[in-house]
PDB file of C-alpha atoms in Angstrom:
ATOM      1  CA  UNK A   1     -60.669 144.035 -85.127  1.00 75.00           C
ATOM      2  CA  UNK A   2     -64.475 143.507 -84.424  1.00 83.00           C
ATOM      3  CA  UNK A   3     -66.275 145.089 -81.350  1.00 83.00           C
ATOM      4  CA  UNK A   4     -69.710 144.510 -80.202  1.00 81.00           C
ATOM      5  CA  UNK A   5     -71.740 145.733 -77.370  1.00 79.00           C
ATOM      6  CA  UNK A   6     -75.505 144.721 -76.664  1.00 78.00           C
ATOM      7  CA  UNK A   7     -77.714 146.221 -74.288  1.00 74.00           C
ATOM      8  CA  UNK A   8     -80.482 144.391 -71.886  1.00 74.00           C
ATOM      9  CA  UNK A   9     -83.275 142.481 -73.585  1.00 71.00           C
ATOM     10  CA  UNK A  10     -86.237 143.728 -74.016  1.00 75.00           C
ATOM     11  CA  UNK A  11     -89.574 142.645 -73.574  1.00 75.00           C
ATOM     12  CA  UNK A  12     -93.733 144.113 -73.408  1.00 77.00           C
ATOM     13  CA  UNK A  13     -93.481 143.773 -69.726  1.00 74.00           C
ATOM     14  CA  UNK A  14     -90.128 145.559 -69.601  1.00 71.00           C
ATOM     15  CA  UNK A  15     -86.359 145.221 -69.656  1.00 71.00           C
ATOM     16  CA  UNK A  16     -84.743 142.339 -68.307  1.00 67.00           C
ATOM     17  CA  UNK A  17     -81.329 143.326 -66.578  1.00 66.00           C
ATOM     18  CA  UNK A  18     -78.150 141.995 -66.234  1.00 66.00           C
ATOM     19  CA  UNK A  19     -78.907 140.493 -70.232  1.00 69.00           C
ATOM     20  CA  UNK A  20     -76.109 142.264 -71.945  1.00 74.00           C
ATOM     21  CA  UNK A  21     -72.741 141.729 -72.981  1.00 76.00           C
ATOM     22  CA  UNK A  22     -69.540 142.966 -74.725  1.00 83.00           C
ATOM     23  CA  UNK A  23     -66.892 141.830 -76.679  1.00 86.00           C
ATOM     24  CA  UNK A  24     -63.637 142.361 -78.582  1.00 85.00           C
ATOM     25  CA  UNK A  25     -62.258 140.226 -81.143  1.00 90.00           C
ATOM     26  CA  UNK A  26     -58.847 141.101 -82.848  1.00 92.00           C
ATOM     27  CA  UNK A  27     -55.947 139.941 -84.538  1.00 93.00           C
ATOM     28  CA  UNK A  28     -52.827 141.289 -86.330  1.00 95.00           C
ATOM     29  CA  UNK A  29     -50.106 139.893 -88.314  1.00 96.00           C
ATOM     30  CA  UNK A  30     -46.635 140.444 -89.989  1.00 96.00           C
ATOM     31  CA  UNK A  31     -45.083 138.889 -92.606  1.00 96.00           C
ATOM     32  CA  UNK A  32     -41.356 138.689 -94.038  1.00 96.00           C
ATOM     33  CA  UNK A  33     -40.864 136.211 -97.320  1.00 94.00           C
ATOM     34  CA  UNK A  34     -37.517 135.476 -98.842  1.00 92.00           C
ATOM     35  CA  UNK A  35     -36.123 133.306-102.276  1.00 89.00           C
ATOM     36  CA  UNK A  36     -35.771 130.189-100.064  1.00 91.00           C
ATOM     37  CA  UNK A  37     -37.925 130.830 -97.119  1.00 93.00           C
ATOM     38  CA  UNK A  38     -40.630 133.307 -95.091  1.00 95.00           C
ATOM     39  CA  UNK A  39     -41.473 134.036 -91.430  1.00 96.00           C
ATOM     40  CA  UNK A  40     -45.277 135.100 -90.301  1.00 96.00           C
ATOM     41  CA  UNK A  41     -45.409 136.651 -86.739  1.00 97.00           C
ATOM     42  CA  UNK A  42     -49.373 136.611 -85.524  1.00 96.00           C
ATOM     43  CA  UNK A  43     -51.436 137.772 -82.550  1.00 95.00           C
ATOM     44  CA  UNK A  44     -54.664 136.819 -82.298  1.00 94.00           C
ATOM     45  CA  UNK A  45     -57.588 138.087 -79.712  1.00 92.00           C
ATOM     46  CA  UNK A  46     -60.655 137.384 -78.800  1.00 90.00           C
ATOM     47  CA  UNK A  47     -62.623 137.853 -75.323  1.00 88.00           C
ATOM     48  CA  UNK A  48     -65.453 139.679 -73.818  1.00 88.00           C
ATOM     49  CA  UNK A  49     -68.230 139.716 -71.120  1.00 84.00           C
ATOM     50  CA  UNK A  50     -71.741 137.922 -71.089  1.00 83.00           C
ATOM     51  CA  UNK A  51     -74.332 138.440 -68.382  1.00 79.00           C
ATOM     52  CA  UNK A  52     -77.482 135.607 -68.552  1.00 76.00           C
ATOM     53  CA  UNK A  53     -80.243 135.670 -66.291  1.00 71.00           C
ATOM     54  CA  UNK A  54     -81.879 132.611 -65.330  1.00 70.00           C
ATOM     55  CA  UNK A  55     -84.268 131.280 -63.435  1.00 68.00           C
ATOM     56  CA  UNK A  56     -84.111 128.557 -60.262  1.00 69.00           C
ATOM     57  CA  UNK A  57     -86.862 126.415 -58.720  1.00 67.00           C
ATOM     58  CA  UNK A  58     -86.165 125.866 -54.950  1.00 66.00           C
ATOM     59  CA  UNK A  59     -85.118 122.050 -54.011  1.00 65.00           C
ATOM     60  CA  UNK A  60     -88.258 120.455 -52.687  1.00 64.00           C
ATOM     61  CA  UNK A  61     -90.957 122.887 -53.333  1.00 63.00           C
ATOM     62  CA  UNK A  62     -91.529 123.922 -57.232  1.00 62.00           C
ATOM     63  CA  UNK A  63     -93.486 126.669 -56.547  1.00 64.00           C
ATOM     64  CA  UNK A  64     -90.553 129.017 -55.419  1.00 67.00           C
ATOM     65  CA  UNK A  65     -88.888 130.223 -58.385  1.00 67.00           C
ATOM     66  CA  UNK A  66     -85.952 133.036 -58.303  1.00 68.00           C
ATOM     67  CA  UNK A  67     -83.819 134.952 -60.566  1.00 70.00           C
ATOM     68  CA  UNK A  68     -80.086 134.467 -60.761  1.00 72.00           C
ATOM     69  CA  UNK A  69     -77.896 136.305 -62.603  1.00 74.00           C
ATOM     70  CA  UNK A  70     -74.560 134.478 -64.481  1.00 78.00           C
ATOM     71  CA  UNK A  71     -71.782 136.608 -65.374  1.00 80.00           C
ATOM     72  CA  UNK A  72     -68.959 135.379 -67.778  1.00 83.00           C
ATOM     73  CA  UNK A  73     -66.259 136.461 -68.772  1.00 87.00           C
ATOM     74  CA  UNK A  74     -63.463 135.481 -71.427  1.00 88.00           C
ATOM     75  CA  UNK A  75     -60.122 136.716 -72.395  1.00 91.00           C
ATOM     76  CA  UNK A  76     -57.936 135.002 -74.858  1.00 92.00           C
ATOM     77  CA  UNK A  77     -54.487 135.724 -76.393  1.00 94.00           C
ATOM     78  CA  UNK A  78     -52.702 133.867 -78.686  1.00 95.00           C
ATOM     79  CA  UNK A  79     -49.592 134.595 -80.151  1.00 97.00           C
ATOM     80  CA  UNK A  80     -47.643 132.061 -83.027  1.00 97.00           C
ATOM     81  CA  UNK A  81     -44.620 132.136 -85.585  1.00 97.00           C
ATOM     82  CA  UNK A  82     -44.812 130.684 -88.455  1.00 97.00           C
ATOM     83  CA  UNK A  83     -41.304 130.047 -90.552  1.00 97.00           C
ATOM     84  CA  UNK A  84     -39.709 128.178 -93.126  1.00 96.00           C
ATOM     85  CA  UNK A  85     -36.750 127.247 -95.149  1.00 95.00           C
ATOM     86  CA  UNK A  86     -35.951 125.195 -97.939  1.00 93.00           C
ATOM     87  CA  UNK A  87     -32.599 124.080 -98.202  1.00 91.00           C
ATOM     88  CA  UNK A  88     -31.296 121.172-100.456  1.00 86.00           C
ATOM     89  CA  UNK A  89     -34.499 120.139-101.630  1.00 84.00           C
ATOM     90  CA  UNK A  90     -35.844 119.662 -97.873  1.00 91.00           C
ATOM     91  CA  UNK A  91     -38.081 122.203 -96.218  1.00 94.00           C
ATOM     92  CA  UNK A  92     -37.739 123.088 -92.792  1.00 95.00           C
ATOM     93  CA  UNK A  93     -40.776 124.153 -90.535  1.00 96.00           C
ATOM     94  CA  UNK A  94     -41.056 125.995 -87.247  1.00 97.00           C
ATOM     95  CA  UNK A  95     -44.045 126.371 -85.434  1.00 96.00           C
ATOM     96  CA  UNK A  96     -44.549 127.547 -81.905  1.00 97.00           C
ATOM     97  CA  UNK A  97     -47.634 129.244 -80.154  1.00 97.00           C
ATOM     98  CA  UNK A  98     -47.995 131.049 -76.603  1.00 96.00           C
ATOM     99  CA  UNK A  99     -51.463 131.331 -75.700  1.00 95.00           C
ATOM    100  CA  UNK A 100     -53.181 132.881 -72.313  1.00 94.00           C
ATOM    101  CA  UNK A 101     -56.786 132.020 -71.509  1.00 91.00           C
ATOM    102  CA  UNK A 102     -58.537 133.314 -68.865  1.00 89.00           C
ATOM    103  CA  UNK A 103     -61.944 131.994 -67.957  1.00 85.00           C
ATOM    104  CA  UNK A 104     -64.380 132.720 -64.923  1.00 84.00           C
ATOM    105  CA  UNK A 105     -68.112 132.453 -64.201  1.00 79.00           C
ATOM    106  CA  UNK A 106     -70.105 134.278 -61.272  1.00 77.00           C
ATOM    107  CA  UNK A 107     -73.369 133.203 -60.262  1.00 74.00           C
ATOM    108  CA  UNK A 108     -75.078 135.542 -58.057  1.00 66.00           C
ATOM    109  CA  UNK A 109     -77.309 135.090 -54.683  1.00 60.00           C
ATOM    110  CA  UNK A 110     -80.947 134.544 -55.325  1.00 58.00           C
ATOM    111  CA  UNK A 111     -82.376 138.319 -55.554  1.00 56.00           C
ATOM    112  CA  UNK A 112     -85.286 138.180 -54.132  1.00 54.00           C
ATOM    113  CA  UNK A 113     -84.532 138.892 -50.053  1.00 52.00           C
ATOM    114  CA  UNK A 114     -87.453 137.116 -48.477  1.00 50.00           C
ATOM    115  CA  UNK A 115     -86.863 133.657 -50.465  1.00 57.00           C
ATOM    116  CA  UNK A 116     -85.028 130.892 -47.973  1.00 60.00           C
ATOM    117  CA  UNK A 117     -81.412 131.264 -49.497  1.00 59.00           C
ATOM    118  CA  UNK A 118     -80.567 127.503 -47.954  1.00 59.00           C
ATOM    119  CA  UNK A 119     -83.327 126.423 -50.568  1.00 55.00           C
ATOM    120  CA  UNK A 120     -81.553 127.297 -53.101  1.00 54.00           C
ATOM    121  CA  UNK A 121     -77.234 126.598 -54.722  1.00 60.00           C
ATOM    122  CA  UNK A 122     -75.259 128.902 -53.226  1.00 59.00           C
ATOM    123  CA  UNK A 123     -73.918 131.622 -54.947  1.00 59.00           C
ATOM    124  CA  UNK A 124     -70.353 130.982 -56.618  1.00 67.00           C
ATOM    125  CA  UNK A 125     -67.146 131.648 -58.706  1.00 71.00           C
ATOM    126  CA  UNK A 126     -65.571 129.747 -61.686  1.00 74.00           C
ATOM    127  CA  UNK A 127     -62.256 131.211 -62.467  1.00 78.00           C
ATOM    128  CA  UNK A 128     -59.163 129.817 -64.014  1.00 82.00           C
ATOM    129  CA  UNK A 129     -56.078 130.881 -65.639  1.00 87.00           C
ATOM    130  CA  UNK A 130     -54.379 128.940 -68.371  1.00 89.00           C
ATOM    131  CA  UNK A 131     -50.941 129.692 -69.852  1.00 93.00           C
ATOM    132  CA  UNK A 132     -49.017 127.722 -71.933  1.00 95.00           C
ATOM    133  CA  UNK A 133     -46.868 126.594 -75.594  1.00 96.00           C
ATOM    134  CA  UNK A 134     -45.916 125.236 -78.138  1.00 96.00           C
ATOM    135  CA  UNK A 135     -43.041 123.810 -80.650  1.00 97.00           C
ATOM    136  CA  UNK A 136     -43.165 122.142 -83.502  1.00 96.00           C
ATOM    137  CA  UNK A 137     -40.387 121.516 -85.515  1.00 97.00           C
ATOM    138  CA  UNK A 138     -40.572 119.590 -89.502  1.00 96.00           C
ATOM    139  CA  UNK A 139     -38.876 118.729 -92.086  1.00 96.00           C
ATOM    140  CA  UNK A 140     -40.666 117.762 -95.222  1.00 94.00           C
ATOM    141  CA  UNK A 141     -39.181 115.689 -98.409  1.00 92.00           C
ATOM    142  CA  UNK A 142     -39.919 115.168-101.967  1.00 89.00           C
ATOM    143  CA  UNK A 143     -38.299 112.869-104.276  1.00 87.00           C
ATOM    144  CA  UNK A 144     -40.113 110.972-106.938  1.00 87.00           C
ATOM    145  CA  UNK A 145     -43.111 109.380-106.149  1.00 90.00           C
ATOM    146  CA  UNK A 146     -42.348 109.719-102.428  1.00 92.00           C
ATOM    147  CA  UNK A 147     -42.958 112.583-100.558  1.00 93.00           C
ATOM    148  CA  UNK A 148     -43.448 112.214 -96.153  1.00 94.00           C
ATOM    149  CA  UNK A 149     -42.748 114.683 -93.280  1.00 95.00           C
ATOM    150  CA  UNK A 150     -40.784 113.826 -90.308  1.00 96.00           C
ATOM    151  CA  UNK A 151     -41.173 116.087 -86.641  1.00 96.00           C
ATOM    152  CA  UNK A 152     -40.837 116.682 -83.169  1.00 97.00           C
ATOM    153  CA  UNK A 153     -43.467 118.670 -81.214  1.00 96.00           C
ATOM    154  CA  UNK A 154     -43.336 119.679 -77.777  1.00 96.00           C
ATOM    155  CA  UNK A 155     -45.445 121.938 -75.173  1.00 95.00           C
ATOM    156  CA  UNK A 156     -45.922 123.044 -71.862  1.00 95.00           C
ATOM    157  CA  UNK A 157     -48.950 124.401 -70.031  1.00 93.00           C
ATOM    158  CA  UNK A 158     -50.327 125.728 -66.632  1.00 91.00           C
ATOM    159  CA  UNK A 159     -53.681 125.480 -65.204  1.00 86.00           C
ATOM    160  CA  UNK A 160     -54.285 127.988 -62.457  1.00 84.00           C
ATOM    161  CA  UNK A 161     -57.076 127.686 -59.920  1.00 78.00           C
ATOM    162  CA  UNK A 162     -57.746 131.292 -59.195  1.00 73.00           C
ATOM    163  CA  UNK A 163     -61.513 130.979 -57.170  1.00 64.00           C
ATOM    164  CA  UNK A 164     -62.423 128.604 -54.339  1.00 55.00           C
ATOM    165  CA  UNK A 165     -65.405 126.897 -56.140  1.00 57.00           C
ATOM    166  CA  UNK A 166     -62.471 126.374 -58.840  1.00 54.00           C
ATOM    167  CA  UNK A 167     -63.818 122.645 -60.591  1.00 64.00           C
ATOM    168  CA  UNK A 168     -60.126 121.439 -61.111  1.00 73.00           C
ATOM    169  CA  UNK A 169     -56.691 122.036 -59.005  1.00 79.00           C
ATOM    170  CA  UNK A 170     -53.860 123.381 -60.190  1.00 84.00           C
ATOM    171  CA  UNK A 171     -51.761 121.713 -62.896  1.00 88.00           C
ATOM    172  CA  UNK A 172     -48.922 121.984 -64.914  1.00 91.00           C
ATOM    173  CA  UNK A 173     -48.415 119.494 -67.564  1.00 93.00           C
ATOM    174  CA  UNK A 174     -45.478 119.201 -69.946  1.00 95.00           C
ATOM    175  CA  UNK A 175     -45.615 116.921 -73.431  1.00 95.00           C
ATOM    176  CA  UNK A 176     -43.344 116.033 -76.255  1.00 95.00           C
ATOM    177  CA  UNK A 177     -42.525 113.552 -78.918  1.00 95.00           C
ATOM    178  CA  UNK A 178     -41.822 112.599 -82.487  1.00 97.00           C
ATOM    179  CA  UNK A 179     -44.188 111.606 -85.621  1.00 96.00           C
ATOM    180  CA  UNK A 180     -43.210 110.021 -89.083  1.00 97.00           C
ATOM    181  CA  UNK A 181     -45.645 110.462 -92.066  1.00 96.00           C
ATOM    182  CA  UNK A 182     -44.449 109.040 -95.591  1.00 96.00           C
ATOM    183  CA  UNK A 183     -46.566 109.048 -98.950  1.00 96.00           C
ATOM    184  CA  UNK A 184     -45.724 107.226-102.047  1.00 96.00           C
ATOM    185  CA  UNK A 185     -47.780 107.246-105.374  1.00 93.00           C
ATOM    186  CA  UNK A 186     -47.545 104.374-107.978  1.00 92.00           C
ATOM    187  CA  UNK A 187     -49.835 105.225-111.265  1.00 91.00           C
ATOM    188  CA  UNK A 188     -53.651 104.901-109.703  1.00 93.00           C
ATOM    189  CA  UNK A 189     -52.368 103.532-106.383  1.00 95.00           C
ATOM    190  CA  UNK A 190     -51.273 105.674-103.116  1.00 95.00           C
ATOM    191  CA  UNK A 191     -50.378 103.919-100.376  1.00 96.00           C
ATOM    192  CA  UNK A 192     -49.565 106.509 -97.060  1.00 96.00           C
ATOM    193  CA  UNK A 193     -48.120 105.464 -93.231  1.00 96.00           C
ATOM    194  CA  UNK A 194     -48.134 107.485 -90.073  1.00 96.00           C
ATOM    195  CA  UNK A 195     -45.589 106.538 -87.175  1.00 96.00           C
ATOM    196  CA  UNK A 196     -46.231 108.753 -83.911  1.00 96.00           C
ATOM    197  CA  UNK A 197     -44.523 108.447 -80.220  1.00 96.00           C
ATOM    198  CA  UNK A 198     -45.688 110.336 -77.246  1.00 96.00           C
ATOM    199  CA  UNK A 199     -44.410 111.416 -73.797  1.00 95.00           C
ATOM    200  CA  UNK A 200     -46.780 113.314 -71.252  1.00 94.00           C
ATOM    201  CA  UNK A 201     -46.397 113.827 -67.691  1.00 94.00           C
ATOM    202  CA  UNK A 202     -48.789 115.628 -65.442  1.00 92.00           C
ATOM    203  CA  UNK A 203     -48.014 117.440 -61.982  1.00 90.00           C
ATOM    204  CA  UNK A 204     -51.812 118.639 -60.129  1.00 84.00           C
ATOM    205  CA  UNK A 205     -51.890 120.010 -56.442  1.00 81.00           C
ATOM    206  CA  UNK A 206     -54.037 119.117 -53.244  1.00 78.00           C
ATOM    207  CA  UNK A 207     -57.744 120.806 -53.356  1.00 74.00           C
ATOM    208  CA  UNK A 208     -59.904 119.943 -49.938  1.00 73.00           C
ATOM    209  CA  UNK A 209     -63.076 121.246 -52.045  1.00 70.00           C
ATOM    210  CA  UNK A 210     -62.558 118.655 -54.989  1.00 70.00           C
ATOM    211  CA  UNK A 211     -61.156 115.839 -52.291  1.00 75.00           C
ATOM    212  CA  UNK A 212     -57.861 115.456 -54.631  1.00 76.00           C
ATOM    213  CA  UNK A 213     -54.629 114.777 -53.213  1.00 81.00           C
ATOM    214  CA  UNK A 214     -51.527 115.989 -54.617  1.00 84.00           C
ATOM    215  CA  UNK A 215     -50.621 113.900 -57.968  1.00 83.00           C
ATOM    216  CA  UNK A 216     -47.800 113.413 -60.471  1.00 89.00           C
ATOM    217  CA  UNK A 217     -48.955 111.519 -63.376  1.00 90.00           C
ATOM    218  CA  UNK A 218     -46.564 109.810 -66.945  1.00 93.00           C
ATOM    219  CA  UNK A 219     -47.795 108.363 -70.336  1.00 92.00           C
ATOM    220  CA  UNK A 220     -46.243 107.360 -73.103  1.00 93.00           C
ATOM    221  CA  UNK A 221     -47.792 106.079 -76.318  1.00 93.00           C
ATOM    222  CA  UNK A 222     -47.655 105.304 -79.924  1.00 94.00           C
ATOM    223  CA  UNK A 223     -50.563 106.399 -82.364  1.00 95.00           C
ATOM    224  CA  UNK A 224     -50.108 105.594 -86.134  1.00 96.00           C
ATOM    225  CA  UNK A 225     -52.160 104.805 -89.125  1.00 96.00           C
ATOM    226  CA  UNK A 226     -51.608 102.721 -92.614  1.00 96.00           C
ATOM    227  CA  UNK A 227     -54.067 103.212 -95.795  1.00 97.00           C
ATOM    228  CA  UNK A 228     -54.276 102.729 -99.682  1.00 97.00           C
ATOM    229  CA  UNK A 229     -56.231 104.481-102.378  1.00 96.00           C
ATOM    230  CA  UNK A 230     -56.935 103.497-105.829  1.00 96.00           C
ATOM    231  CA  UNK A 231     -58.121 105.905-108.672  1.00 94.00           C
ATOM    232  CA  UNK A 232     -59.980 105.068-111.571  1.00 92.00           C
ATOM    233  CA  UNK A 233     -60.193 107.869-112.934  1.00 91.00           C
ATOM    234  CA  UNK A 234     -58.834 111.651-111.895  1.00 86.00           C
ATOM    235  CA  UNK A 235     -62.529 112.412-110.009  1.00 89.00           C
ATOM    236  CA  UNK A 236     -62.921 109.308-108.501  1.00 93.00           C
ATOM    237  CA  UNK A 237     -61.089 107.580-105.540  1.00 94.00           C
ATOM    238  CA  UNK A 238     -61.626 104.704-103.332  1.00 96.00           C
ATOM    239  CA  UNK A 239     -59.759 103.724-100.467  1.00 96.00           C
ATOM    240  CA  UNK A 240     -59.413 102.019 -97.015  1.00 97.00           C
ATOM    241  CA  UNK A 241     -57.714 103.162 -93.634  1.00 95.00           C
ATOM    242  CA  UNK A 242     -56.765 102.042 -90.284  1.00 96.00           C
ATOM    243  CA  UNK A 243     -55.955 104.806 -87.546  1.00 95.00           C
ATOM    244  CA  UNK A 244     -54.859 103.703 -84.163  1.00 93.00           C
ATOM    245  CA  UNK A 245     -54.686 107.113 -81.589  1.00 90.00           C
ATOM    246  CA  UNK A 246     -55.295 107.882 -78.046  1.00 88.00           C
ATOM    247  CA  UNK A 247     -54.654 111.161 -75.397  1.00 87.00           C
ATOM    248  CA  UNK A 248     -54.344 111.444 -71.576  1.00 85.00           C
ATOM    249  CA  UNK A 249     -56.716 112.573 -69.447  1.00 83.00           C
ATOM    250  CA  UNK A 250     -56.819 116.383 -68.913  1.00 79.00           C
ATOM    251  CA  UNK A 251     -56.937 118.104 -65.903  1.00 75.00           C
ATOM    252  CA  UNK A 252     -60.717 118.685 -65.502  1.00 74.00           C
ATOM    253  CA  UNK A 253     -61.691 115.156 -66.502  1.00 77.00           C
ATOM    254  CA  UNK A 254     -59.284 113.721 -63.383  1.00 75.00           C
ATOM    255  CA  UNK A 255     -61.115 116.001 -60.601  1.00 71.00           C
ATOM    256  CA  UNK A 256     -64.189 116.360 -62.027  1.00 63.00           C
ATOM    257  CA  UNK A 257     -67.552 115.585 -59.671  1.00 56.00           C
TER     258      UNK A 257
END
């Protein structure tokens, strides 16, 4: 683990306040390995708290500066399994991850008290909660000059607006699919495929601050890719691809100002 703590800056005409932060970063991890197979259990964490100060001119008139202070704060957990077993020349893969994210930003009211506050943003609250995971399940193959992985992934995740001045609305999106991949090697030539199908479907509630209405979204989609390399010697390789690939929108980019 790695903790660090700074104090306020400081400069000849004094300390500035609110400039410190904190943070703790962390991460532990077991491990159990077998004749055919292991397991790897890992929790990983990282967070801590940041304060910035900044300065504002006042819409319309230049002259009138204030200070504002930002506060933000982070907190991240992650916690993923790693396993695998090889059994009749195929090895079988298991991946899942849980992860909880927690993110919020406070901007404070201008501090100086005789400064018009209506000349000047108003002060607010970022804070979200996301929760979420994981699967992924492969097998991978070897035989000859042919060697490819075939899987099915799948994960489910939360977004929780916990502040009124939140920038997205809640959300809960769930995902899943399957993916093909298949190498084969001839002398200097490799040729290499990649098949992939996707389903995604998005649920997002009402927010009158954003002006979004309740909303159930679906996708589907098919990503892949086809290349061929040719080496003339051990060092040296030259080769050509075409990738085809494409997401859905997240949360934040469907509500976002």
């Amino acid at each position: 683990g790695l903790g660090r703590a700074g104090g306020d800056l400081r400069t000849p005409d004094g300390r500035l306040g609110v400039t410190g932060f904190e943070a703790l970063d962390g991460q532990a991890a077991l491990a159990v390995r077998g004749a055919t197979g292991s397991a790897r259990l890992r929790w990983v964490r990282g967070g801590g708290r940041f304060e910035i100060l900044r300065q504002e001119r006042a819409r319309g008139d230049s002259t009138q500066v204030v200070q504002r202070r930002l506060e933000r704060d982070l907190d991240d957990d992650r916690l993923q399994l790693h396993a695998d077993y090889l059994v009749s020349g195929m090895r079988l893969e298991a991946r899942a991850q849980w992860q909880r994210r927690s993110v919020r930003f406070e901007t404070a009211a201008p501090a100086a008290p005789a400064v018009d506050p209506s000349l000047f943003s108003p002060a607010d609250r970022f804070d979200t909660l996301h929760r979420g995971g994981g699967l992924a399940l492969r097998a991978r193959h070897a035989s000859g000059p042919w060697h490819g992985t075939l899987g099915v992934p799948g994960s489910e995740r939360s977004h929780d607006a916990l502040a009124s001045v939140a920038g997205t609305p809640d959300a809960h999106t769930t995902a899943g699919g399957v993916f093909a991949s298949e190498v084969v090697r001839r002398g200097r030539w490799t040729a290499h495929g990649r098949l992939r199908w996707d389903l995604w479907h998005l649920d997002s509630g009402a927010d009158p601050v954003l002006r979004v209405k309740e909303n159930a979204r679906n996708a589907r989609w098919v990503s892949g890719g086809l290349g061929i390399a040719f080496a003339p010697r051990p060092a040296i390789e030259f080769g050509v691809e075409a990738n085809r690939a494409s997401r859905p929108p997240t949360p934040y980019e469907l509500s976002a100002k």
